[in-house]
Every structure is written in C-alpha cells, then in structure tokens.
Amino acid sequence: MTEKYEGFLKEHRAEHLEEMKTFLRIPSVSALSEHKEDMKRAAEWLVDSLKAAGLENVKLMPTASNPIVYADWLHADSDKTVLVYGHYDVQPVDPLHLWQTPPFEPDIRDEKIYARGASDDKGQVFMHIKAVEALLQTEGKLPVNIKFCIEGEEEVGSPTLEPFVAENKDLLAADVLVISDTPMLERGKPAICYGLRGLCAMQIDVYGAKGDLHSGIYGGGVANPLHALSSILASLHNADGRVAVDGFYDKVVPLTEEERQAYRELNYDEGAVKQELNVSELYGEAGYSFLERTWTRPTLEINGLYGGFQGEGTKTVLPAEAHAKLSCRLVADQEPDDILNAVEAHIHAHTPPGVRVTVTRTDKGRPFQMPYDHPVIQAAMTAYEKAYEVKPALTRMGGSIPIVEGFGRLLAVPVVLMGFGLPGENFHAPNEHFHLENFDKGLLTICAYLKELAHTEWN
C-alpha cells in the first residue's frame, strides 16, 4: 500500500533539492576560524528549516564555540521519543584545484549532487527534517515524539557536545537515538551499523643534540634522532601485522563465529578493493579478513613522519629532532587511556640511548557497540526493506564517531546508525557527492522507521 507521505515527497522533490542546495552553499567549515560567521548562518538556516517543517521549541543553544540547534515535536499518541543527532559543520575543501565544480556551489550531475557536506552530513540531516515535514503535512501528526540535536563541531571532534549533553539530559531524554552519518555497504545494499571503532592519538618528538650536526664530523659518534625514531616505530608491530605493545589486546572482545559467518555471507570482494586502491596486496593482522580487520580489530598506525632536511638535493646533517604522529583505532572494550598508557610505556622502553623522547596525547574517543538483535535495530531493518526491497546488512564501521558512545552512556539510550551515503562519495575529499537515489529512498526509510517504532516495544 502506498503511504500518503510517498506522494508528498515525490511531488515536492524539486523544491526539496533546491532547499538542500541553499543549505550546502553555506561554507560551514568548523576547522577554520574565518568561517565563524558561516557557522552561525548554517545554524540559523536550520532553525528556519525546522520551524517551516512544523517542529516546535526550535532554538539556538550556545556553547563555548558553535551553537547547537534543538527542536522537538511531542504530541504523538505513542509514548516513544526519538532523538535525531546530526551535524551542520563540514570539512575543509583543500585541495581546491581537484574539485570539478566549486565545493559550495552545488551541482547535480548523473543523479548525484556534488558539494561539500552533500553526504557528510548536511544532506542526511536535511532528509530527517523533510521526512518529519512529510508526515506532518500528510497525516497531521507524527507516529512518535521527536527531538533534534544538531551540532556544529563534529568535524573537529565535538569538544563541547558531551558537556552539553551532560548538562541537558532532561531536555534530550529519549527512548532511542538515531544518527545518519554512516555508509551503506554499496549501491542498492543498505546497511545498519552496530559498532564503531574508538580512537586515541599521540605525537612522538625525539630530540638529540642541541642543533643540527655535520654528518661528516659527528656521524657515527652521536645519536641520530631519525634513526632512533625509525627504531621505535619499527618495534610497534610484529612481522604478521599484529601490534607488539604489551597489553594492547587484553580487553578486546573476540568476534563470535556467528558474526564471522555473517561477514562471510556478505561476499565482500577484496579483489575489487585492491583494484580500486591500486595495491598489489591487502595487508593486516594475520588470521582475519579485510572486513574483520577494518571493522572489528584494533590498529596502531603511523599517520605522519618528519624530520631533517626536506629540500632539493643533499644536505649532510644529523638532524636535531624527529617527529611522528600515531593513532589507534579501538574496539570494545578497549579504553583510550589504557591504550595510550601502554603505547607510551612501549615507546620509552624502546628508546635507544643518546636521545630524549616526549609523547603528547591528542584525540581520544571510546568505541561503540550495540546488540544487533535489539528491537530498535530490527525495526530499522524492516524500514530499510520496505524502501529498498532488500534486506539490509548488519555491519560495523572502521571509523570513529566518539560522541555516539558518549550519547549512549550519558542518556542511557540505544543508538541506531542508519546512514544513506555510499563509501565512494568522497566525504572529506574533493568532489564529495550524494546519490539522489538514496536521497529518495532514504526519505522513505526514515518515514517508515518512525512508523515502525510507534509499535515496537523495548526497555
């Protein structure tokens, strides 16, 4: 049976796309202070859009940085309340010359909309607003109560969001949190993500002599910080790809055979990954598939390595210092501080004589995992199947959204990650885009999900 909201969404599609373009034109780059006013403009645009959709109590809520946008509609016959989280900030656009069209001038080509934020996360936030509008316009009410919490600092680590949530628990109280900021498996294959890896990061600084030294006079007689750093970094992994830090795996929850079988049944094409990335082999911890390595196993990566002479030609010096940036992806039940402590202890234990090492800790966020048989996830599977006419996959994701775990912990609420982007849509890269096929089907999925939740029971 065709639902009333389906006709409304089809009839107003062109209008909705023009509205989304207006939102995407605002260069709300949270990482760059020059866009501070644009951040405010984007938040104010959301306020207007939420009000126009029929939401109530719409307001900008100040934080130490960019404002959070709140709205609600609390008149449902059901006693269930859904909290929708998203973010209106976007990544920087560099390198600009690689964009085929300007990043803040949205362009529709081949049924894809190209612009920074089209997929991550403005387009998906906008879909939730329009789904609510469609239900209110066609049915006069919503099947469940709903609240929106849309922030402007996700792309810089959400530094003010967790304190905001902690201070506003009553305002944000809900029965389920819904987030659309994760990818589908591939085109035509929707996915519900029930696990995210956590994150911790650090910088290593290695210092030798008081200044750069002539390699002819001092080479072989004074420790070279680049040699020392290379030795430290080489000690972090075994030959089979396993992290060699004592205690690194102590709290890792092992994969169940049921999960491993489910991943095998996805028939993931590792050969296609090699071809897409132009690498001869995939690499990682022995005994695990590519999906298992990237979804369910922790990692320790070198993200940056620098020191010494970088210019053209040769400069025969022993550099005075060398530097590296490291990050770890964590899985349940690893704690960021435990891992940082273990890695730092390993670094100091493997520091060669003649140099001094300092370790500076930077980002950190806990991993997140939900039981995939939870009723709110099962209801999401039903909604996806109605819109896409295929059963969605249950997946984990290798990336990190630290605030997901924070929301779940602070509000004691189940979290459903139901994204509509595709892995190849270049979020965080030039030519970011969003497939309009998933804009259309995603709207139907969200509407169906809200209706499913109205008659779903959970604690």
Coordinates of C-alpha atoms in Angstrom, one line a residue:
M1 CA 0.0 0.0 0.0
T2 CA 1.3 3.4 -1.0
E3 CA 1.6 5.8 2.0
K4 CA 0.5 9.4 1.8
Y5 CA 4.0 10.7 2.5
E6 CA 5.3 9.0 -0.6
G7 CA 3.2 11.1 -2.8
F8 CA 4.1 14.3 -0.9
L9 CA 7.9 13.6 -1.2
K10 CA 7.6 12.9 -4.9
E11 CA 5.6 16.0 -5.6
H12 CA 7.9 18.3 -3.7
R13 CA 11.2 16.6 -4.7
A14 CA 12.5 19.5 -6.9
E15 CA 11.6 22.0 -4.2
H16 CA 13.4 20.0 -1.5
L17 CA 16.5 19.7 -3.7
E18 CA 16.6 23.5 -4.1
E19 CA 16.3 23.9 -0.3
M20 CA 19.2 21.5 0.2
K21 CA 21.3 23.4 -2.3
T22 CA 20.8 26.6 -0.2
F23 CA 22.0 24.7 2.9
L24 CA 25.0 23.3 1.0
R25 CA 26.0 26.8 -0.2
I26 CA 26.9 27.9 3.3
P27 CA 30.6 27.2 3.8
S28 CA 30.3 26.0 7.4
V29 CA 33.8 24.8 7.9
S30 CA 34.3 24.4 11.7
A31 CA 38.1 23.9 11.5
L32 CA 38.8 27.4 10.1
S33 CA 38.1 30.5 12.2
E34 CA 37.5 32.6 9.0
H35 CA 34.2 30.7 8.7
K36 CA 32.9 31.6 12.2
E37 CA 30.0 33.7 10.8
D38 CA 29.2 31.0 8.2
M39 CA 28.8 28.5 11.1
K40 CA 26.2 30.9 12.7
R41 CA 24.5 31.3 9.3
A42 CA 24.2 27.5 8.9
A43 CA 22.7 27.1 12.4
E44 CA 20.2 29.9 11.7
W45 CA 19.3 28.2 8.4
L46 CA 18.5 25.0 10.3
V47 CA 16.3 26.9 12.8
D48 CA 14.2 28.4 9.9
S49 CA 14.0 25.0 8.2
L50 CA 12.9 23.1 11.3
K51 CA 10.3 25.7 12.0
A52 CA 9.0 25.5 8.4
A53 CA 8.8 21.7 8.7
G54 CA 6.5 22.0 11.7
L55 CA 8.9 21.4 14.6
E56 CA 8.4 23.3 17.9
N57 CA 10.6 24.8 20.6
V58 CA 13.2 25.5 17.9
K59 CA 16.2 27.3 19.3
L60 CA 19.9 28.0 19.0
M61 CA 21.6 26.8 22.2
P62 CA 25.0 28.5 22.9
T63 CA 28.2 26.5 23.7
A64 CA 31.8 27.6 24.2
S65 CA 32.1 27.5 20.4
N66 CA 29.4 26.9 17.7
P67 CA 25.8 26.8 18.7
I68 CA 23.7 23.6 18.9
V69 CA 20.3 23.6 17.2
Y70 CA 17.5 22.0 19.2
A71 CA 13.9 21.3 18.1
D72 CA 11.1 19.0 19.1
W73 CA 7.5 17.8 18.4
L74 CA 6.0 16.0 21.5
H75 CA 2.3 15.3 20.7
A76 CA 2.3 11.7 19.5
D77 CA -0.1 9.1 20.6
S78 CA 2.9 6.8 21.2
D79 CA 4.9 7.3 24.4
K80 CA 8.2 6.7 22.4
T81 CA 10.6 9.6 21.8
V82 CA 13.2 9.6 19.1
L83 CA 16.3 11.8 19.3
V84 CA 17.9 12.6 15.9
Y85 CA 21.5 13.7 16.0
G86 CA 23.5 15.3 13.2
H87 CA 26.0 18.0 12.4
Y88 CA 26.0 21.1 10.2
D89 CA 29.7 21.6 10.0
V90 CA 31.8 20.3 7.1
Q91 CA 35.4 19.5 6.4
P92 CA 37.8 22.0 4.7
V93 CA 37.8 21.7 0.9
D94 CA 41.5 21.6 0.1
P95 CA 42.9 20.8 -2.4
L96 CA 40.6 23.1 -4.2
H97 CA 42.0 22.5 -7.7
L98 CA 40.8 18.9 -7.6
W99 CA 37.1 19.9 -7.5
Q100 CA 35.3 19.7 -10.8
T101 CA 32.9 22.3 -9.7
P102 CA 33.2 24.8 -6.8
P103 CA 32.6 22.9 -3.4
F104 CA 30.0 25.4 -2.2
E105 CA 28.1 25.7 -5.5
P106 CA 26.0 22.5 -5.5
D107 CA 25.8 20.8 -8.9
I108 CA 23.6 17.9 -9.9
R109 CA 25.2 15.6 -12.4
D110 CA 24.2 12.0 -13.2
E111 CA 21.6 12.0 -10.4
K112 CA 24.3 12.9 -7.8
I113 CA 24.5 16.2 -6.0
Y114 CA 28.1 17.5 -5.7
A115 CA 29.1 19.8 -2.9
R116 CA 31.0 19.8 0.4
G117 CA 28.6 18.4 3.0
A118 CA 26.3 16.7 0.5
S119 CA 26.9 13.3 2.1
D120 CA 28.6 14.2 5.3
D121 CA 26.4 15.3 6.9
K122 CA 24.2 18.1 5.7
G123 CA 22.3 16.1 3.1
Q124 CA 21.5 13.3 5.6
V125 CA 20.4 15.8 8.3
F126 CA 18.2 17.6 5.8
M127 CA 16.5 14.3 5.0
H128 CA 15.3 13.8 8.6
I129 CA 13.8 17.3 8.6
K130 CA 12.0 16.6 5.3
A131 CA 10.7 13.2 6.5
V132 CA 9.2 14.8 9.6
E133 CA 7.7 17.5 7.4
A134 CA 6.2 15.0 5.0
L135 CA 4.5 13.1 7.8
L136 CA 3.1 16.2 9.5
Q137 CA 1.8 17.5 6.1
T138 CA 0.1 14.3 5.1
E139 CA -1.0 12.9 8.4
G140 CA -1.2 16.0 10.7
K141 CA 0.9 14.3 13.4
L142 CA 3.9 12.1 13.9
P143 CA 3.8 8.4 14.9
V144 CA 6.3 9.1 17.7
N145 CA 7.6 12.1 19.6
I146 CA 10.8 13.5 18.1
K147 CA 13.7 15.7 19.1
F148 CA 16.6 17.1 17.1
C149 CA 20.1 17.9 18.3
I150 CA 22.3 19.2 15.5
E151 CA 25.8 20.4 16.4
G152 CA 28.5 22.4 14.6
E153 CA 31.7 20.8 15.7
E154 CA 31.7 17.2 14.7
E155 CA 34.4 17.6 12.2
V156 CA 36.7 19.0 14.9
G157 CA 36.0 16.3 17.5
S158 CA 32.8 17.6 19.1
P159 CA 34.7 19.2 22.0
T160 CA 31.6 21.0 23.5
L161 CA 28.9 18.4 22.7
E162 CA 29.5 15.9 25.5
P163 CA 29.4 18.6 28.2
F164 CA 26.2 20.0 26.6
V165 CA 24.6 16.6 26.7
A166 CA 25.6 16.1 30.3
E167 CA 24.1 19.5 31.2
N168 CA 20.9 18.9 29.2
K169 CA 19.9 15.3 30.0
D170 CA 16.3 16.1 30.7
L171 CA 15.9 18.2 27.5
L172 CA 17.4 15.4 25.4
A173 CA 15.9 12.4 27.1
A174 CA 14.6 9.9 24.6
D175 CA 14.0 6.2 24.0
V176 CA 16.3 5.8 21.0
L177 CA 18.9 7.9 19.3
V178 CA 19.1 7.9 15.5
I179 CA 22.1 9.0 13.5
S180 CA 22.5 9.1 9.8
D181 CA 26.3 9.6 9.3
T182 CA 27.5 6.1 8.3
P183 CA 27.7 4.5 4.8
M184 CA 25.7 1.8 3.2
L185 CA 27.5 -1.3 2.1
E186 CA 27.3 -0.5 -1.6
R187 CA 24.8 0.8 -4.1
G188 CA 21.4 -1.0 -3.6
K189 CA 22.7 -2.6 -0.4
P190 CA 21.7 -0.6 2.7
A191 CA 23.4 -1.3 6.0
I192 CA 22.8 -0.7 9.7
C193 CA 26.0 -0.2 11.6
Y194 CA 26.0 -1.6 15.1
G195 CA 29.6 -0.9 16.0
L196 CA 32.2 1.8 15.7
R197 CA 35.9 1.8 16.5
G198 CA 37.2 4.2 19.1
L199 CA 40.2 6.4 18.7
C200 CA 43.3 7.6 20.5
A201 CA 46.2 9.5 19.1
M202 CA 49.6 10.9 20.1
Q203 CA 52.7 12.7 18.8
I204 CA 56.2 11.5 19.4
D205 CA 59.1 14.0 19.5
V206 CA 62.6 12.8 19.5
Y207 CA 65.5 15.2 20.4
G208 CA 69.2 14.6 20.0
A209 CA 72.0 17.2 20.0
K210 CA 71.3 20.9 20.7
G211 CA 71.2 21.6 16.9
D212 CA 71.8 20.0 13.5
L213 CA 75.2 18.5 13.2
H214 CA 77.6 18.0 10.3
S215 CA 77.3 14.3 9.4
G216 CA 81.0 14.1 8.4
I217 CA 82.3 15.4 11.7
Y218 CA 79.7 13.8 14.0
G219 CA 78.2 10.9 12.0
G220 CA 78.7 7.6 13.8
G221 CA 79.5 9.3 17.1
V222 CA 76.3 11.0 18.1
A223 CA 72.8 9.5 18.1
N224 CA 70.6 10.4 15.1
P225 CA 67.0 11.2 16.1
L226 CA 65.7 9.9 12.8
H227 CA 67.4 6.6 13.3
A228 CA 66.1 6.5 16.9
L229 CA 62.5 7.3 15.8
S230 CA 62.7 4.7 13.0
S231 CA 63.8 2.1 15.5
I232 CA 60.9 3.0 17.9
L233 CA 58.3 2.8 15.1
A234 CA 59.6 -0.5 13.8
S235 CA 59.2 -2.0 17.2
L236 CA 55.4 -1.3 17.3
H237 CA 54.4 -4.3 15.1
N238 CA 55.3 -7.9 14.6
A239 CA 56.1 -9.3 11.2
D240 CA 52.5 -10.7 11.0
G241 CA 50.9 -7.3 11.3
R242 CA 50.0 -7.7 15.0
V243 CA 50.6 -4.8 17.3
A244 CA 53.6 -5.6 19.6
V245 CA 52.7 -3.4 22.5
D246 CA 52.2 -5.3 25.8
G247 CA 48.6 -5.3 26.9
F248 CA 47.3 -3.9 23.7
Y249 CA 44.8 -6.7 23.1
D250 CA 44.0 -7.5 26.7
K251 CA 40.4 -6.2 26.7
V252 CA 39.4 -6.9 23.1
V253 CA 36.1 -8.6 22.8
P254 CA 36.6 -11.5 20.4
L255 CA 34.4 -12.0 17.3
T256 CA 31.7 -14.6 17.6
E257 CA 31.5 -17.3 15.0
E258 CA 28.0 -16.0 14.2
E259 CA 29.5 -12.6 13.3
R260 CA 32.3 -14.1 11.2
Q261 CA 29.8 -16.2 9.3
A262 CA 27.6 -13.1 8.7
Y263 CA 30.6 -11.2 7.3
R264 CA 31.5 -14.1 5.0
E265 CA 27.9 -14.1 3.7
L266 CA 28.3 -10.5 2.6
N267 CA 30.6 -11.9 -0.2
Y268 CA 32.8 -8.8 0.1
D269 CA 35.1 -8.5 -3.0
E270 CA 38.6 -8.0 -1.6
G271 CA 40.0 -8.1 -5.2
A272 CA 37.8 -5.1 -6.1
V273 CA 39.3 -3.2 -3.1
K274 CA 42.8 -3.9 -4.4
Q275 CA 41.9 -2.8 -7.9
E276 CA 40.2 0.4 -6.6
L277 CA 43.2 1.3 -4.4
N278 CA 45.8 0.2 -7.0
V279 CA 47.7 -2.0 -4.5
S280 CA 49.1 -5.5 -5.2
E281 CA 48.0 -6.9 -1.8
L282 CA 45.9 -6.1 1.2
Y283 CA 47.7 -6.1 4.5
G284 CA 46.9 -6.5 8.1
E285 CA 46.8 -8.8 11.2
A286 CA 47.1 -12.4 10.2
G287 CA 44.1 -14.6 10.5
Y288 CA 41.4 -12.0 9.7
S289 CA 39.6 -11.0 6.6
F290 CA 39.7 -7.4 5.3
L291 CA 36.3 -6.6 6.8
E292 CA 37.3 -8.2 10.1
R293 CA 40.5 -6.2 10.2
T294 CA 38.8 -2.9 9.4
W295 CA 35.6 -3.3 11.4
T296 CA 36.5 -5.4 14.5
R297 CA 40.2 -5.4 15.2
P298 CA 42.2 -2.6 16.8
T299 CA 45.1 -0.9 14.9
L300 CA 48.1 1.3 15.5
E301 CA 49.0 3.5 12.6
I302 CA 51.8 6.0 11.8
N303 CA 50.0 9.0 10.3
G304 CA 52.9 11.3 9.8
L305 CA 56.7 11.1 9.9
Y306 CA 59.0 14.1 9.5
G307 CA 62.4 15.5 10.4
G308 CA 65.7 16.5 8.9
F309 CA 66.4 18.1 5.5
Q310 CA 63.4 18.1 3.2
G311 CA 64.6 20.3 0.3
E312 CA 66.0 19.6 -3.1
G313 CA 69.4 17.9 -3.3
T314 CA 71.5 16.7 -0.4
K315 CA 72.3 18.3 3.0
T316 CA 74.6 16.1 5.0
V317 CA 73.4 16.7 8.5
L318 CA 72.3 14.8 11.6
P319 CA 69.0 16.4 12.4
A320 CA 68.5 17.7 16.0
E321 CA 65.0 16.3 16.1
A322 CA 62.5 13.9 14.5
H323 CA 58.7 13.6 14.9
A324 CA 55.9 11.1 14.2
K325 CA 52.1 11.2 14.6
L326 CA 50.4 8.0 15.7
S327 CA 46.8 6.9 16.0
C328 CA 45.0 3.8 17.2
R329 CA 41.5 2.5 16.3
L330 CA 40.0 0.8 19.2
V331 CA 37.3 -1.8 19.6
A332 CA 35.1 -2.9 22.5
D333 CA 36.1 -3.0 25.4
Q334 CA 39.3 -1.0 25.0
E335 CA 39.7 2.2 26.9
P336 CA 41.7 5.0 25.2
D337 CA 43.7 5.9 28.3
D338 CA 44.7 2.3 28.8
I339 CA 46.0 2.1 25.3
L340 CA 47.8 5.5 25.4
N341 CA 49.5 4.3 28.6
A342 CA 50.6 1.0 27.1
V343 CA 51.9 2.6 23.9
E344 CA 53.7 5.4 25.7
A345 CA 55.4 2.8 28.0
H346 CA 56.4 0.8 24.9
I347 CA 57.9 3.9 23.3
H348 CA 60.0 4.7 26.3
A349 CA 61.1 1.1 26.8
H350 CA 62.3 1.0 23.2
T351 CA 64.0 4.4 23.0
P352 CA 67.7 4.0 22.0
P353 CA 70.4 5.7 24.1
G354 CA 71.5 9.2 23.3
V355 CA 68.1 10.8 22.6
R356 CA 65.3 12.2 24.6
V357 CA 61.6 11.4 23.7
T358 CA 58.4 13.2 24.7
V359 CA 54.9 11.9 24.0
T360 CA 52.0 14.3 23.6
R361 CA 48.5 12.8 23.8
T362 CA 45.9 14.3 21.5
D363 CA 42.5 12.9 20.4
K364 CA 40.6 10.1 22.1
G365 CA 37.2 8.5 21.9
R366 CA 35.7 5.3 23.2
P367 CA 34.4 2.5 20.8
F368 CA 30.7 1.8 20.5
Q369 CA 28.8 -1.4 20.0
M370 CA 25.1 -2.3 20.1
P371 CA 23.5 -5.7 20.2
Y372 CA 22.4 -6.3 16.6
D373 CA 19.3 -8.1 17.8
H374 CA 17.9 -5.1 19.7
P375 CA 14.3 -4.3 18.7
V376 CA 15.1 -0.8 17.5
I377 CA 17.7 -2.2 15.1
Q378 CA 15.2 -4.9 13.9
A379 CA 12.6 -2.1 13.3
A380 CA 15.2 -0.3 11.2
M381 CA 15.8 -3.4 9.2
T382 CA 12.1 -3.6 8.4
A383 CA 12.0 0.1 7.4
Y384 CA 15.0 -0.3 5.0
E385 CA 13.5 -3.4 3.5
K386 CA 10.3 -1.5 2.7
A387 CA 12.1 1.3 0.9
Y388 CA 14.9 -0.7 -0.8
E389 CA 13.1 -4.0 -1.2
V390 CA 16.2 -5.9 0.0
K391 CA 17.2 -7.0 3.5
P392 CA 19.9 -4.6 4.9
A393 CA 23.3 -5.8 6.0
L394 CA 24.3 -5.6 9.7
T395 CA 27.8 -4.1 9.7
R396 CA 30.4 -2.5 11.9
M397 CA 32.4 0.5 10.7
G398 CA 36.2 1.1 10.9
G399 CA 35.9 4.8 11.6
S400 CA 35.1 6.6 14.8
I401 CA 32.3 8.9 15.9
P402 CA 33.2 9.4 19.5
I403 CA 30.1 11.2 20.6
V404 CA 28.0 8.1 19.7
E405 CA 29.4 6.3 22.7
G406 CA 29.0 9.5 24.8
F407 CA 25.4 9.9 23.9
G408 CA 24.6 6.3 24.7
R409 CA 26.4 6.4 28.0
L410 CA 25.1 9.8 29.2
L411 CA 21.4 9.3 28.1
A412 CA 21.3 5.5 28.7
V413 CA 19.7 5.1 25.3
P414 CA 20.1 2.6 22.4
V415 CA 21.7 4.1 19.3
V416 CA 20.8 3.2 15.7
L417 CA 23.2 4.2 13.0
M418 CA 21.2 4.2 9.7
G419 CA 23.2 6.0 7.1
F420 CA 22.4 6.6 3.4
G421 CA 25.8 7.6 1.9
L422 CA 28.0 5.3 -0.2
P423 CA 31.6 4.5 0.6
G424 CA 32.8 6.1 -2.7
E425 CA 31.1 9.5 -2.2
N426 CA 34.3 11.3 -1.4
F427 CA 33.3 12.7 2.0
H428 CA 36.4 14.6 3.4
A429 CA 37.8 14.7 -0.1
P430 CA 37.4 16.7 -3.3
N431 CA 34.2 16.2 -5.3
E432 CA 32.1 15.0 -2.4
H433 CA 28.7 13.9 -3.6
F434 CA 25.4 12.2 -2.6
H435 CA 23.4 9.8 -4.8
L436 CA 19.9 11.1 -5.2
E437 CA 18.6 7.5 -5.4
N438 CA 19.5 7.3 -1.7
F439 CA 18.1 10.7 -1.0
D440 CA 14.7 9.4 -2.3
K441 CA 14.8 6.0 -0.7
G442 CA 16.3 7.4 2.5
L443 CA 13.4 9.7 3.0
L444 CA 11.0 6.8 2.6
T445 CA 13.1 4.7 5.0
I446 CA 13.1 7.4 7.7
C447 CA 9.3 7.8 7.4
A448 CA 8.8 4.1 7.6
Y449 CA 11.1 3.8 10.6
L450 CA 9.3 6.4 12.6
K451 CA 6.1 4.5 12.0
E452 CA 7.7 1.1 12.8
L453 CA 8.9 2.5 16.2
A454 CA 5.4 3.5 17.2
H455 CA 4.5 -0.2 17.6
T456 CA 7.9 -1.6 18.7
E457 CA 8.5 -2.5 22.3
W458 CA 11.8 -2.3 24.1
N459 CA 13.1 -1.5 27.6

